[in-house]
Amino acid sequence: MRQSQRGARLAIARARCQSARVNNDAAPARPRRFLPSGPLRGTIRVPGDKSISHRSIMLGALAVGETRVSGLLEGEDVLATAAAMRAMGASVLRQAQDDRGNAEWIIHGVGVGALLQPQAPLDMGNSGTSTRLLMGVLASHAITAQFVGDASLSSRPMGRVIEPLSRMGAAFEASEGARLPLTLRGAWPAVPIEYRLPVASAQVKSAILLAGLNTAGITTVIEPVPTRDHSERMLRGFGADLTVEIVNGERVIRIVGEAELKPQTIEVPGDPSSAAFFIVAALIVPGSELLIENVGLNPTRAGLVTVLRQMGGSIEELNPREVGGEPVADLLVKHSALRGVEVDPALAPSMIDEFPVLFVAAAMAQGTTVTSGLEELRVKESDRLSAMAAALTGAGARVTEQADGLTIEGTGGEQLRGSANSRTKTHLDHRIAMSMAIAGLASRDGVEVDDTRPIATSFPMFEALLDGLAS
Ligand code: S3P
């Protein structure tokens, strides 16, 4: 185990050296074949939570004074948020803490309402969270900004935030289909609204709440289906007057503007969406026993663990504690004979980013796994239903695609065939690339992924960690 950790550290250092930001539209693709693996054993840590990292930088930049953040995810998406906040006047600096890559991020905020006009378009890269949340922040500032992104981001719908933010007074000139590139003209003063979310989206909820920060009066979001609640927890932590009430089974969230945010010291817990790949890897590779430390287990994010346990997965929570106001535990995961299940669509928001890798687990289970209510997966970094149906079918799995889900007949624990002669198309989607890498570990011929570059958006050291474990 010690050797595997040393190997992982070396590979991480190598990955860091190569981690200059890539423009995935211009640089050449980086294909890779992920080979069958022996047992995965040892102890690992996954990087900081992406959602919490974005919010730490945004709220730090909107507080007056110094916010310190440890455990920040240093993926391209979060770096896009950092660059945007710098372009609008905040100071966002990385301070190395040791030679193992740990760092503290120091943010000097400008205060709600005091962001500066950016002098160039805000490049959001691949990041939907940066785009939608920052559109919210800027909607109530007297700022005009252009948002641009890569091919994947430029195909994603922004109408879901344009609509409520327009009601607050912001104006938008978007590309066809309410997509990027778009220009936002913020409104100051903006108008507080009451808005019932038509789609279960934490990004839309957060955009409105962030717009509410600089809007005099009470901005209200009604959430019929609960989604991740990091914005609510963190806004309150930064001192905003925010309340949550359950009325007729719906969450009613109210924020009072104009708010004054107080700087915070934040420890970002490990990202359950990144841990997901290693949880599934350990479950499907025979002989594996993996301890994944410091995994965030906020109930609005923990749906995958619930479903994998229903499938018979052995996932033990050790040392439960609180980190940065979020429930956290170390997860001990052991190889398990998985059974197919019907996944309750009500769980979807709490595992929305984990379906690609759940589909991999389902492909190795005994019997049929049925998923439904997943239309949202079609508008993520790629159309994740069709991308995973094609990728898994190419690797020998039996998959049927429906409008709102996949039905998968598992192998009953047998290795997948893999893809000896074809390349999995990842469509600039980090989670498709990582999910199929995990499928490769449990395949006969390995799985070739057409491009590993997008992995750096959320999990720059994924390959290094995997290479340190897989033998
Ligand atoms: C996120 C919310 C989710 C998720 C995304 C991050 C967030 O999107 O898919 O990766 O940080 O708020 P939706 O809220 O649009 O489902």
Short mmCIF file of C-alpha atoms and ligand atoms in Angstrom, two decimals:
data_model
loop_
_atom_site.label_atom_id
_atom_site.label_comp_id
_atom_site.label_asym_id
_atom_site.label_seq_id
_atom_site.Cartn_x
_atom_site.Cartn_y
_atom_site.Cartn_z
CA MET A 1 0.00 0.00 0.00
CA ARG A 2 2.82 2.36 0.85
CA GLN A 3 4.30 1.78 -2.58
CA SER A 4 0.99 2.46 -4.27
CA GLN A 5 0.71 5.75 -2.34
CA ARG A 6 4.23 6.76 -3.35
CA GLY A 7 3.44 5.85 -6.96
CA ALA A 8 0.28 7.92 -6.79
CA ARG A 9 2.18 10.90 -5.35
CA LEU A 10 4.78 10.79 -8.10
CA ALA A 11 2.15 10.53 -10.77
CA ILE A 12 0.22 13.39 -9.15
CA ALA A 13 3.33 15.58 -9.22
CA ARG A 14 3.80 14.70 -12.91
CA ALA A 15 0.15 15.48 -13.63
CA ARG A 16 0.52 18.85 -11.87
CA CYS A 17 3.47 19.77 -14.08
CA GLN A 18 1.31 19.14 -17.13
CA SER A 19 -1.70 20.87 -15.69
CA ALA A 20 -1.38 24.20 -17.51
CA ARG A 21 -4.91 25.08 -18.51
CA VAL A 22 -5.85 23.43 -21.82
CA ASN A 23 -8.23 24.82 -24.34
CA ASN A 24 -10.04 21.61 -25.16
CA ASP A 25 -11.28 23.02 -28.45
CA ALA A 26 -7.77 23.68 -29.79
CA ALA A 27 -5.25 21.28 -28.22
CA PRO A 28 -4.98 17.76 -29.65
CA ALA A 29 -7.13 15.07 -28.02
CA ARG A 30 -5.37 12.79 -25.54
CA PRO A 31 -6.72 9.25 -26.03
CA ARG A 32 -5.92 6.46 -23.60
CA ARG A 33 -6.68 2.77 -23.17
CA PHE A 34 -7.67 1.85 -19.60
CA LEU A 35 -6.53 -1.71 -19.02
CA PRO A 36 -8.02 -4.50 -16.92
CA SER A 37 -6.84 -4.24 -13.33
CA GLY A 38 -6.02 -6.45 -10.37
CA PRO A 39 -7.55 -5.68 -6.97
CA LEU A 40 -7.65 -2.05 -5.87
CA ARG A 41 -6.31 -1.83 -2.33
CA GLY A 42 -5.13 0.98 -0.14
CA THR A 43 -6.16 4.39 1.12
CA ILE A 44 -6.88 7.39 -1.04
CA ARG A 45 -8.24 10.91 -0.78
CA VAL A 46 -10.23 12.60 -3.49
CA PRO A 47 -9.99 16.34 -4.19
CA GLY A 48 -12.27 18.98 -2.73
CA ASP A 49 -15.93 19.26 -3.60
CA LYS A 50 -16.46 21.12 -6.86
CA SER A 51 -19.75 22.77 -5.89
CA ILE A 52 -18.37 23.99 -2.56
CA SER A 53 -15.12 25.16 -4.19
CA HIS A 54 -16.95 27.35 -6.73
CA ARG A 55 -19.11 28.87 -4.00
CA SER A 56 -16.13 29.45 -1.67
CA ILE A 57 -14.46 31.62 -4.29
CA MET A 58 -17.61 33.47 -5.33
CA LEU A 59 -18.76 34.21 -1.79
CA GLY A 60 -15.21 35.02 -0.67
CA ALA A 61 -15.01 37.53 -3.52
CA LEU A 62 -18.31 39.07 -2.39
CA ALA A 63 -17.33 39.34 1.29
CA VAL A 64 -15.35 42.29 2.62
CA GLY A 65 -12.01 41.09 3.97
CA GLU A 66 -9.95 37.92 3.83
CA THR A 67 -11.46 34.46 3.25
CA ARG A 68 -9.14 31.46 3.55
CA VAL A 69 -9.99 28.17 1.85
CA SER A 70 -8.20 24.85 2.30
CA GLY A 71 -8.92 21.70 0.31
CA LEU A 72 -10.10 23.73 -2.68
CA LEU A 73 -10.53 21.70 -5.87
CA GLU A 74 -7.89 22.99 -8.30
CA GLY A 75 -9.70 21.74 -11.39
CA GLU A 76 -10.17 23.83 -14.53
CA ASP A 77 -13.83 24.59 -13.75
CA VAL A 78 -12.99 26.13 -10.39
CA LEU A 79 -10.00 27.96 -11.85
CA ALA A 80 -12.40 29.51 -14.39
CA THR A 81 -14.46 30.86 -11.48
CA ALA A 82 -11.30 32.17 -9.80
CA ALA A 83 -10.18 33.94 -12.99
CA ALA A 84 -13.62 35.53 -13.42
CA MET A 85 -13.68 36.86 -9.85
CA ARG A 86 -10.18 38.29 -10.35
CA ALA A 87 -11.32 39.94 -13.57
CA MET A 88 -14.00 41.69 -11.51
CA GLY A 89 -11.70 43.05 -8.83
CA ALA A 90 -11.26 40.34 -6.19
CA SER A 91 -7.84 39.05 -5.23
CA VAL A 92 -7.73 35.24 -5.40
CA LEU A 93 -4.32 33.76 -4.59
CA ARG A 94 -2.95 30.26 -4.11
CA GLN A 95 -0.46 29.80 -1.28
CA ALA A 96 1.45 26.50 -1.27
CA GLN A 97 1.48 24.83 2.16
CA ASP A 98 3.79 21.86 1.63
CA ASP A 99 5.53 19.92 -1.13
CA ARG A 100 2.70 17.41 -1.41
CA GLY A 101 0.54 19.84 -3.32
CA ASN A 102 -1.59 21.10 -0.43
CA ALA A 103 -2.42 24.77 -0.64
CA GLU A 104 -4.50 27.44 0.98
CA TRP A 105 -6.40 29.90 -1.17
CA ILE A 106 -6.58 33.47 0.09
CA ILE A 107 -9.40 35.61 -1.23
CA HIS A 108 -9.77 39.33 -0.63
CA GLY A 109 -13.34 40.21 -1.49
CA VAL A 110 -14.69 43.50 -2.73
CA GLY A 111 -18.12 43.34 -1.09
CA VAL A 112 -21.59 42.70 -2.47
CA GLY A 113 -22.40 45.35 -5.07
CA ALA A 114 -18.78 46.39 -5.61
CA LEU A 115 -17.64 44.03 -8.37
CA LEU A 116 -15.91 45.81 -11.24
CA GLN A 117 -16.74 45.74 -14.91
CA PRO A 118 -14.59 42.97 -16.52
CA GLN A 119 -12.40 44.23 -19.37
CA ALA A 120 -12.59 41.02 -21.44
CA PRO A 121 -15.12 38.20 -21.99
CA LEU A 122 -15.41 35.81 -19.04
CA ASP A 123 -14.09 32.44 -20.26
CA MET A 124 -16.10 29.77 -18.49
CA GLY A 125 -14.31 26.86 -20.21
CA ASN A 126 -16.41 23.71 -19.71
CA SER A 127 -18.11 24.89 -16.52
CA GLY A 128 -21.89 25.16 -16.32
CA THR A 129 -21.72 25.92 -12.60
CA SER A 130 -19.37 28.90 -13.09
CA THR A 131 -21.58 30.23 -15.86
CA ARG A 132 -24.99 29.92 -14.25
CA LEU A 133 -23.96 31.02 -10.76
CA LEU A 134 -21.97 34.00 -12.05
CA MET A 135 -24.86 35.03 -14.28
CA GLY A 136 -26.82 35.21 -11.03
CA VAL A 137 -24.16 37.24 -9.24
CA LEU A 138 -23.86 39.74 -12.11
CA ALA A 139 -27.60 40.02 -12.76
CA SER A 140 -27.94 42.47 -9.87
CA HIS A 141 -24.69 44.42 -10.48
CA ALA A 142 -24.39 47.38 -12.84
CA ILE A 143 -22.06 45.36 -15.05
CA THR A 144 -22.11 44.22 -18.65
CA ALA A 145 -20.26 40.98 -19.28
CA GLN A 146 -19.82 38.52 -22.08
CA PHE A 147 -19.76 34.81 -21.20
CA VAL A 148 -17.93 32.40 -23.50
CA GLY A 149 -17.10 28.72 -23.18
CA ASP A 150 -15.97 25.59 -24.97
CA ALA A 151 -18.04 23.61 -27.48
CA SER A 152 -19.73 21.53 -24.78
CA LEU A 153 -20.71 24.53 -22.65
CA SER A 154 -21.83 26.49 -25.73
CA SER A 155 -24.38 23.78 -26.48
CA ARG A 156 -26.01 23.86 -23.03
CA PRO A 157 -29.28 25.67 -22.31
CA MET A 158 -29.04 28.94 -20.38
CA GLY A 159 -32.73 29.88 -20.74
CA ARG A 160 -33.39 28.32 -17.34
CA VAL A 161 -31.38 31.13 -15.67
CA ILE A 162 -32.05 33.85 -18.24
CA GLU A 163 -35.78 33.61 -17.55
CA PRO A 164 -35.80 34.31 -13.77
CA LEU A 165 -32.87 36.73 -13.94
CA SER A 166 -34.70 38.73 -16.64
CA ARG A 167 -37.64 39.01 -14.27
CA MET A 168 -35.23 40.58 -11.79
CA GLY A 169 -34.32 43.17 -14.39
CA ALA A 170 -31.19 41.81 -16.09
CA ALA A 171 -31.03 41.85 -19.90
CA PHE A 172 -29.46 39.20 -22.12
CA GLU A 173 -28.33 38.83 -25.70
CA ALA A 174 -27.73 35.12 -26.15
CA SER A 175 -26.82 32.91 -29.08
CA GLU A 176 -29.56 30.85 -30.72
CA GLY A 177 -31.39 28.57 -28.29
CA ALA A 178 -30.41 30.76 -25.28
CA ARG A 179 -26.84 29.52 -25.39
CA LEU A 180 -23.29 30.89 -25.04
CA PRO A 181 -21.70 33.14 -26.13
CA LEU A 182 -24.03 35.57 -24.42
CA THR A 183 -23.95 39.11 -23.11
CA LEU A 184 -25.52 39.98 -19.78
CA ARG A 185 -26.45 43.50 -18.72
CA GLY A 186 -26.98 43.47 -14.99
CA ALA A 187 -29.67 45.57 -13.33
CA TRP A 188 -29.04 47.82 -10.37
CA PRO A 189 -31.30 48.21 -8.60
CA ALA A 190 -32.71 44.75 -9.39
CA VAL A 191 -36.21 43.62 -8.44
CA PRO A 192 -36.76 40.84 -5.89
CA ILE A 193 -38.86 37.95 -7.22
CA GLU A 194 -40.62 34.86 -5.96
CA TYR A 195 -39.79 31.99 -8.27
CA ARG A 196 -40.91 28.34 -8.27
CA LEU A 197 -38.23 26.21 -9.94
CA PRO A 198 -39.69 24.49 -13.03
CA VAL A 199 -36.68 22.15 -13.16
CA ALA A 200 -34.86 20.55 -10.21
CA SER A 201 -31.63 22.50 -10.53
CA ALA A 202 -29.30 23.71 -7.79
CA GLN A 203 -27.62 25.91 -10.37
CA VAL A 204 -30.84 27.79 -11.14
CA LYS A 205 -31.73 28.03 -7.43
CA SER A 206 -28.25 29.33 -6.64
CA ALA A 207 -28.24 31.86 -9.50
CA ILE A 208 -31.41 33.45 -8.14
CA LEU A 209 -30.22 33.46 -4.53
CA LEU A 210 -26.91 35.01 -5.57
CA ALA A 211 -28.76 37.67 -7.57
CA GLY A 212 -30.84 38.26 -4.42
CA LEU A 213 -27.69 39.18 -2.46
CA ASN A 214 -27.51 42.60 -4.13
CA THR A 215 -31.25 43.11 -4.50
CA ALA A 216 -33.06 45.17 -1.87
CA GLY A 217 -35.97 43.23 -0.36
CA ILE A 218 -36.70 39.50 -0.12
CA THR A 219 -35.92 37.17 -3.00
CA THR A 220 -37.76 33.84 -2.71
CA VAL A 221 -37.05 30.53 -4.44
CA ILE A 222 -39.57 27.70 -4.10
CA GLU A 223 -38.10 24.29 -4.63
CA PRO A 224 -40.67 21.51 -5.17
CA VAL A 225 -37.89 18.88 -5.35
CA PRO A 226 -34.87 19.38 -3.07
CA THR A 227 -31.48 19.80 -4.76
CA ARG A 228 -27.99 20.18 -3.32
CA ASP A 229 -28.12 22.80 -0.57
CA HIS A 230 -24.51 24.06 -0.47
CA SER A 231 -25.55 27.58 -1.47
CA GLU A 232 -28.01 27.84 1.40
CA ARG A 233 -25.52 26.47 3.96
CA MET A 234 -22.67 28.66 2.74
CA LEU A 235 -24.66 31.86 2.30
CA ARG A 236 -25.79 31.50 5.90
CA GLY A 237 -22.21 30.72 6.95
CA PHE A 238 -21.08 33.97 5.31
CA GLY A 239 -23.69 35.84 7.34
CA ALA A 240 -26.52 36.31 4.82
CA ASP A 241 -30.06 36.50 6.21
CA LEU A 242 -31.39 33.32 4.58
CA THR A 243 -34.20 31.11 5.79
CA VAL A 244 -35.59 27.77 4.63
CA GLU A 245 -39.14 26.73 5.43
CA ILE A 246 -41.07 23.66 4.31
CA VAL A 247 -44.53 24.67 3.07
CA ASN A 248 -46.83 21.97 1.66
CA GLY A 249 -43.84 19.74 1.07
CA GLU A 250 -41.92 22.39 -0.87
CA ARG A 251 -38.74 24.15 0.27
CA VAL A 252 -39.26 27.89 0.44
CA ILE A 253 -35.92 29.71 0.54
CA ARG A 254 -35.82 33.43 1.29
CA ILE A 255 -32.80 35.69 1.15
CA VAL A 256 -32.75 39.29 2.31
CA GLY A 257 -30.77 41.84 0.29
CA GLU A 258 -28.80 43.93 0.19
CA ALA A 259 -26.55 41.61 2.12
CA GLU A 260 -23.21 42.15 3.77
CA LEU A 261 -21.08 39.03 3.72
CA LYS A 262 -18.42 38.35 6.35
CA PRO A 263 -15.21 36.57 5.30
CA GLN A 264 -14.84 32.95 6.40
CA THR A 265 -12.26 30.23 6.92
CA ILE A 266 -13.44 27.22 4.95
CA GLU A 267 -12.30 23.61 4.79
CA VAL A 268 -13.68 21.98 1.65
CA PRO A 269 -14.64 18.31 2.15
CA GLY A 270 -13.80 15.65 -0.47
CA ASP A 271 -16.10 15.52 -3.47
CA PRO A 272 -18.59 12.62 -3.36
CA SER A 273 -18.95 12.92 -7.14
CA SER A 274 -15.22 12.24 -7.54
CA ALA A 275 -15.22 9.51 -4.88
CA ALA A 276 -18.00 7.84 -6.91
CA PHE A 277 -15.55 6.57 -9.53
CA PHE A 278 -13.38 4.85 -6.94
CA ILE A 279 -16.38 3.52 -5.00
CA VAL A 280 -17.67 1.79 -8.13
CA ALA A 281 -14.17 0.65 -9.13
CA ALA A 282 -13.67 -1.07 -5.77
CA LEU A 283 -17.13 -2.67 -5.94
CA ILE A 284 -16.64 -4.18 -9.41
CA VAL A 285 -12.96 -5.23 -9.44
CA PRO A 286 -12.66 -8.58 -7.63
CA GLY A 287 -10.51 -8.62 -4.50
CA SER A 288 -10.66 -4.86 -3.99
CA GLU A 289 -10.77 -3.15 -0.61
CA LEU A 290 -10.38 0.60 -0.67
CA LEU A 291 -10.56 3.24 2.04
CA ILE A 292 -11.61 6.61 0.62
CA GLU A 293 -10.99 9.30 3.21
CA ASN A 294 -12.86 12.52 3.86
CA VAL A 295 -15.86 12.07 1.54
CA GLY A 296 -18.66 14.64 1.79
CA LEU A 297 -21.96 12.91 2.56
CA ASN A 298 -24.45 15.76 2.51
CA PRO A 299 -27.83 13.97 2.11
CA THR A 300 -28.55 16.07 -1.00
CA ARG A 301 -25.48 14.44 -2.61
CA ALA A 302 -25.43 10.90 -1.21
CA GLY A 303 -27.93 9.12 -3.50
CA LEU A 304 -25.31 6.96 -5.19
CA VAL A 305 -24.23 5.36 -1.91
CA THR A 306 -27.90 4.58 -1.13
CA VAL A 307 -28.46 2.94 -4.53
CA LEU A 308 -25.19 0.98 -4.51
CA ARG A 309 -26.10 -0.38 -1.07
CA GLN A 310 -29.52 -1.41 -2.41
CA MET A 311 -27.58 -3.27 -5.12
CA GLY A 312 -25.66 -5.17 -2.44
CA GLY A 313 -22.54 -2.99 -2.38
CA SER A 314 -20.43 -3.09 0.78
CA ILE A 315 -19.81 0.55 1.69
CA GLU A 316 -19.04 1.27 5.34
CA GLU A 317 -18.97 4.77 6.79
CA LEU A 318 -16.11 5.19 9.26
CA ASN A 319 -15.26 8.14 11.49
CA PRO A 320 -18.34 10.25 10.70
CA ARG A 321 -17.69 13.93 11.43
CA GLU A 322 -18.36 17.45 10.22
CA VAL A 323 -16.02 19.34 7.88
CA GLY A 324 -16.80 22.86 6.72
CA GLY A 325 -20.40 22.54 7.97
CA GLU A 326 -20.96 19.36 5.91
CA PRO A 327 -21.29 15.73 7.06
CA VAL A 328 -18.19 13.75 6.09
CA ALA A 329 -16.94 10.17 6.62
CA ASP A 330 -14.24 7.79 5.43
CA LEU A 331 -15.72 5.12 3.17
CA LEU A 332 -14.48 1.54 3.29
CA VAL A 333 -15.55 -0.14 0.05
CA LYS A 334 -15.16 -3.85 -0.67
CA HIS A 335 -15.70 -5.81 -3.86
CA SER A 336 -19.32 -7.02 -3.87
CA ALA A 337 -21.68 -9.12 -5.96
CA LEU A 338 -24.09 -6.44 -7.19
CA ARG A 339 -27.77 -6.98 -8.08
CA GLY A 340 -29.77 -4.93 -10.57
CA VAL A 341 -32.38 -2.59 -9.08
CA GLU A 342 -35.06 -0.17 -10.15
CA VAL A 343 -33.63 3.22 -9.18
CA ASP A 344 -36.18 5.48 -7.47
CA PRO A 345 -36.43 8.60 -9.70
CA ALA A 346 -36.92 10.68 -6.53
CA LEU A 347 -33.24 10.02 -5.76
CA ALA A 348 -32.09 11.55 -9.05
CA PRO A 349 -31.24 15.08 -7.81
CA SER A 350 -29.08 13.62 -5.00
CA MET A 351 -26.96 11.66 -7.49
CA ILE A 352 -27.42 13.63 -10.69
CA ASP A 353 -23.72 13.61 -11.62
CA GLU A 354 -23.20 9.98 -10.60
CA PHE A 355 -25.45 8.23 -13.13
CA PRO A 356 -22.69 7.63 -15.71
CA VAL A 357 -20.68 5.59 -13.20
CA LEU A 358 -23.81 3.96 -11.74
CA PHE A 359 -24.50 2.68 -15.28
CA VAL A 360 -21.07 1.03 -15.22
CA ALA A 361 -21.90 -0.70 -11.91
CA ALA A 362 -25.27 -1.78 -13.38
CA ALA A 363 -23.50 -3.28 -16.41
CA MET A 364 -21.62 -5.63 -14.03
CA ALA A 365 -24.59 -6.50 -11.76
CA GLN A 366 -26.72 -9.62 -11.70
CA GLY A 367 -30.03 -8.85 -13.44
CA THR A 368 -31.61 -5.68 -14.75
CA THR A 369 -31.19 -2.10 -13.59
CA VAL A 370 -33.89 0.33 -14.64
CA THR A 371 -33.51 4.11 -14.40
CA SER A 372 -36.08 6.77 -15.25
CA GLY A 373 -36.83 10.45 -14.71
CA LEU A 374 -33.37 11.42 -15.99
CA GLU A 375 -34.19 13.91 -18.78
CA GLU A 376 -31.76 16.36 -17.14
CA LEU A 377 -28.86 14.07 -18.04
CA ARG A 378 -29.37 15.04 -21.67
CA VAL A 379 -28.27 18.65 -20.98
CA LYS A 380 -25.14 18.06 -18.90
CA GLU A 381 -21.59 18.42 -20.30
CA SER A 382 -22.86 15.93 -22.90
CA ASP A 383 -26.10 14.03 -23.46
CA ARG A 384 -25.11 11.53 -20.80
CA LEU A 385 -27.89 9.05 -21.59
CA SER A 386 -26.92 8.62 -25.21
CA ALA A 387 -23.16 8.97 -24.53
CA MET A 388 -23.22 6.22 -21.88
CA ALA A 389 -25.58 3.99 -23.89
CA ALA A 390 -23.16 4.15 -26.83
CA ALA A 391 -20.04 3.81 -24.68
CA LEU A 392 -21.26 0.82 -22.68
CA THR A 393 -22.73 -0.90 -25.74
CA GLY A 394 -19.35 -0.44 -27.43
CA ALA A 395 -17.74 -2.17 -24.44
CA GLY A 396 -20.08 -5.17 -24.72
CA ALA A 397 -22.82 -4.23 -22.23
CA ARG A 398 -26.52 -4.73 -22.96
CA VAL A 399 -28.18 -1.33 -22.77
CA THR A 400 -31.52 0.05 -23.93
CA GLU A 401 -31.95 3.80 -24.13
CA GLN A 402 -35.29 5.41 -23.30
CA ALA A 403 -36.20 9.09 -23.44
CA ASP A 404 -35.64 9.50 -19.69
CA GLY A 405 -33.29 6.70 -18.66
CA LEU A 406 -31.34 3.56 -19.46
CA THR A 407 -32.21 -0.07 -18.84
CA ILE A 408 -29.13 -2.23 -18.39
CA GLU A 409 -28.83 -6.03 -18.29
CA GLY A 410 -25.82 -6.79 -16.13
CA THR A 411 -23.19 -9.48 -16.71
CA GLY A 412 -23.66 -10.94 -13.22
CA GLY A 413 -20.09 -10.09 -12.27
CA GLU A 414 -18.41 -11.32 -15.46
CA GLN A 415 -15.90 -8.93 -17.01
CA LEU A 416 -17.24 -6.69 -19.75
CA ARG A 417 -15.78 -7.49 -23.17
CA GLY A 418 -14.17 -4.06 -23.47
CA SER A 419 -13.47 -2.27 -26.72
CA ALA A 420 -10.50 -3.73 -28.55
CA ASN A 421 -11.15 -1.98 -31.86
CA SER A 422 -13.18 1.10 -31.06
CA ARG A 423 -12.75 4.34 -29.17
CA THR A 424 -15.29 5.51 -26.63
CA LYS A 425 -16.54 8.98 -27.50
CA THR A 426 -16.48 11.22 -24.43
CA HIS A 427 -17.93 14.38 -26.06
CA LEU A 428 -15.78 16.75 -23.92
CA ASP A 429 -17.43 15.24 -20.82
CA HIS A 430 -15.14 14.49 -17.88
CA ARG A 431 -17.61 12.12 -16.23
CA ILE A 432 -18.03 9.99 -19.35
CA ALA A 433 -14.23 9.71 -19.62
CA MET A 434 -13.79 8.69 -15.97
CA SER A 435 -16.76 6.30 -15.96
CA MET A 436 -15.45 4.44 -18.99
CA ALA A 437 -11.95 4.37 -17.47
CA ILE A 438 -13.52 2.49 -14.54
CA ALA A 439 -15.35 0.17 -16.96
CA GLY A 440 -11.96 -0.57 -18.52
CA LEU A 441 -10.61 -1.86 -15.21
CA ALA A 442 -13.32 -4.52 -15.12
CA SER A 443 -13.10 -5.49 -18.80
CA ARG A 444 -11.31 -8.22 -20.73
CA ASP A 445 -9.74 -6.10 -23.49
CA GLY A 446 -9.60 -2.70 -21.76
CA VAL A 447 -11.52 0.39 -22.82
CA GLU A 448 -10.10 3.07 -25.06
CA VAL A 449 -11.29 6.58 -24.28
CA ASP A 450 -10.96 9.09 -27.15
CA ASP A 451 -9.92 12.04 -24.99
CA THR A 452 -8.83 12.25 -21.35
CA ARG A 453 -8.23 16.04 -21.32
CA PRO A 454 -11.71 16.92 -19.96
CA ILE A 455 -10.94 14.97 -16.77
CA ALA A 456 -8.90 17.98 -15.60
CA THR A 457 -12.07 20.05 -15.33
CA SER A 458 -13.07 18.28 -12.09
CA PHE A 459 -10.41 15.74 -11.10
CA PRO A 460 -6.93 16.60 -12.41
CA MET A 461 -5.24 13.77 -10.49
CA PHE A 462 -7.76 11.06 -11.38
CA GLU A 463 -5.43 9.12 -13.68
CA ALA A 464 -2.51 9.45 -11.27
CA LEU A 465 -4.60 8.09 -8.40
CA LEU A 466 -5.91 5.26 -10.52
CA ASP A 467 -2.44 4.38 -11.82
CA GLY A 468 -1.14 4.36 -8.25
CA LEU A 469 -3.78 1.80 -7.27
CA ALA A 470 -4.35 -0.39 -10.32
CA SER A 471 -1.82 -3.13 -10.88
C1 S3P B 1 -24.21 21.80 -9.48
C2 S3P B 1 -25.49 21.41 -9.70
C3 S3P B 1 -25.86 20.32 -10.62
C4 S3P B 1 -24.66 19.46 -11.02
C5 S3P B 1 -23.45 20.28 -11.32
C6 S3P B 1 -23.06 21.13 -10.13
C7 S3P B 1 -23.95 22.90 -8.53
O1 S3P B 1 -26.43 20.88 -11.78
O2 S3P B 1 -25.00 18.66 -12.14
O3 S3P B 1 -22.36 19.44 -11.66
O4 S3P B 1 -22.80 23.07 -8.08
O5 S3P B 1 -24.91 23.62 -8.21
P1 S3P B 1 -28.01 21.20 -11.85
O6 S3P B 1 -28.31 21.95 -10.63
O7 S3P B 1 -28.22 22.03 -13.06
O8 S3P B 1 -28.67 19.86 -11.92
#
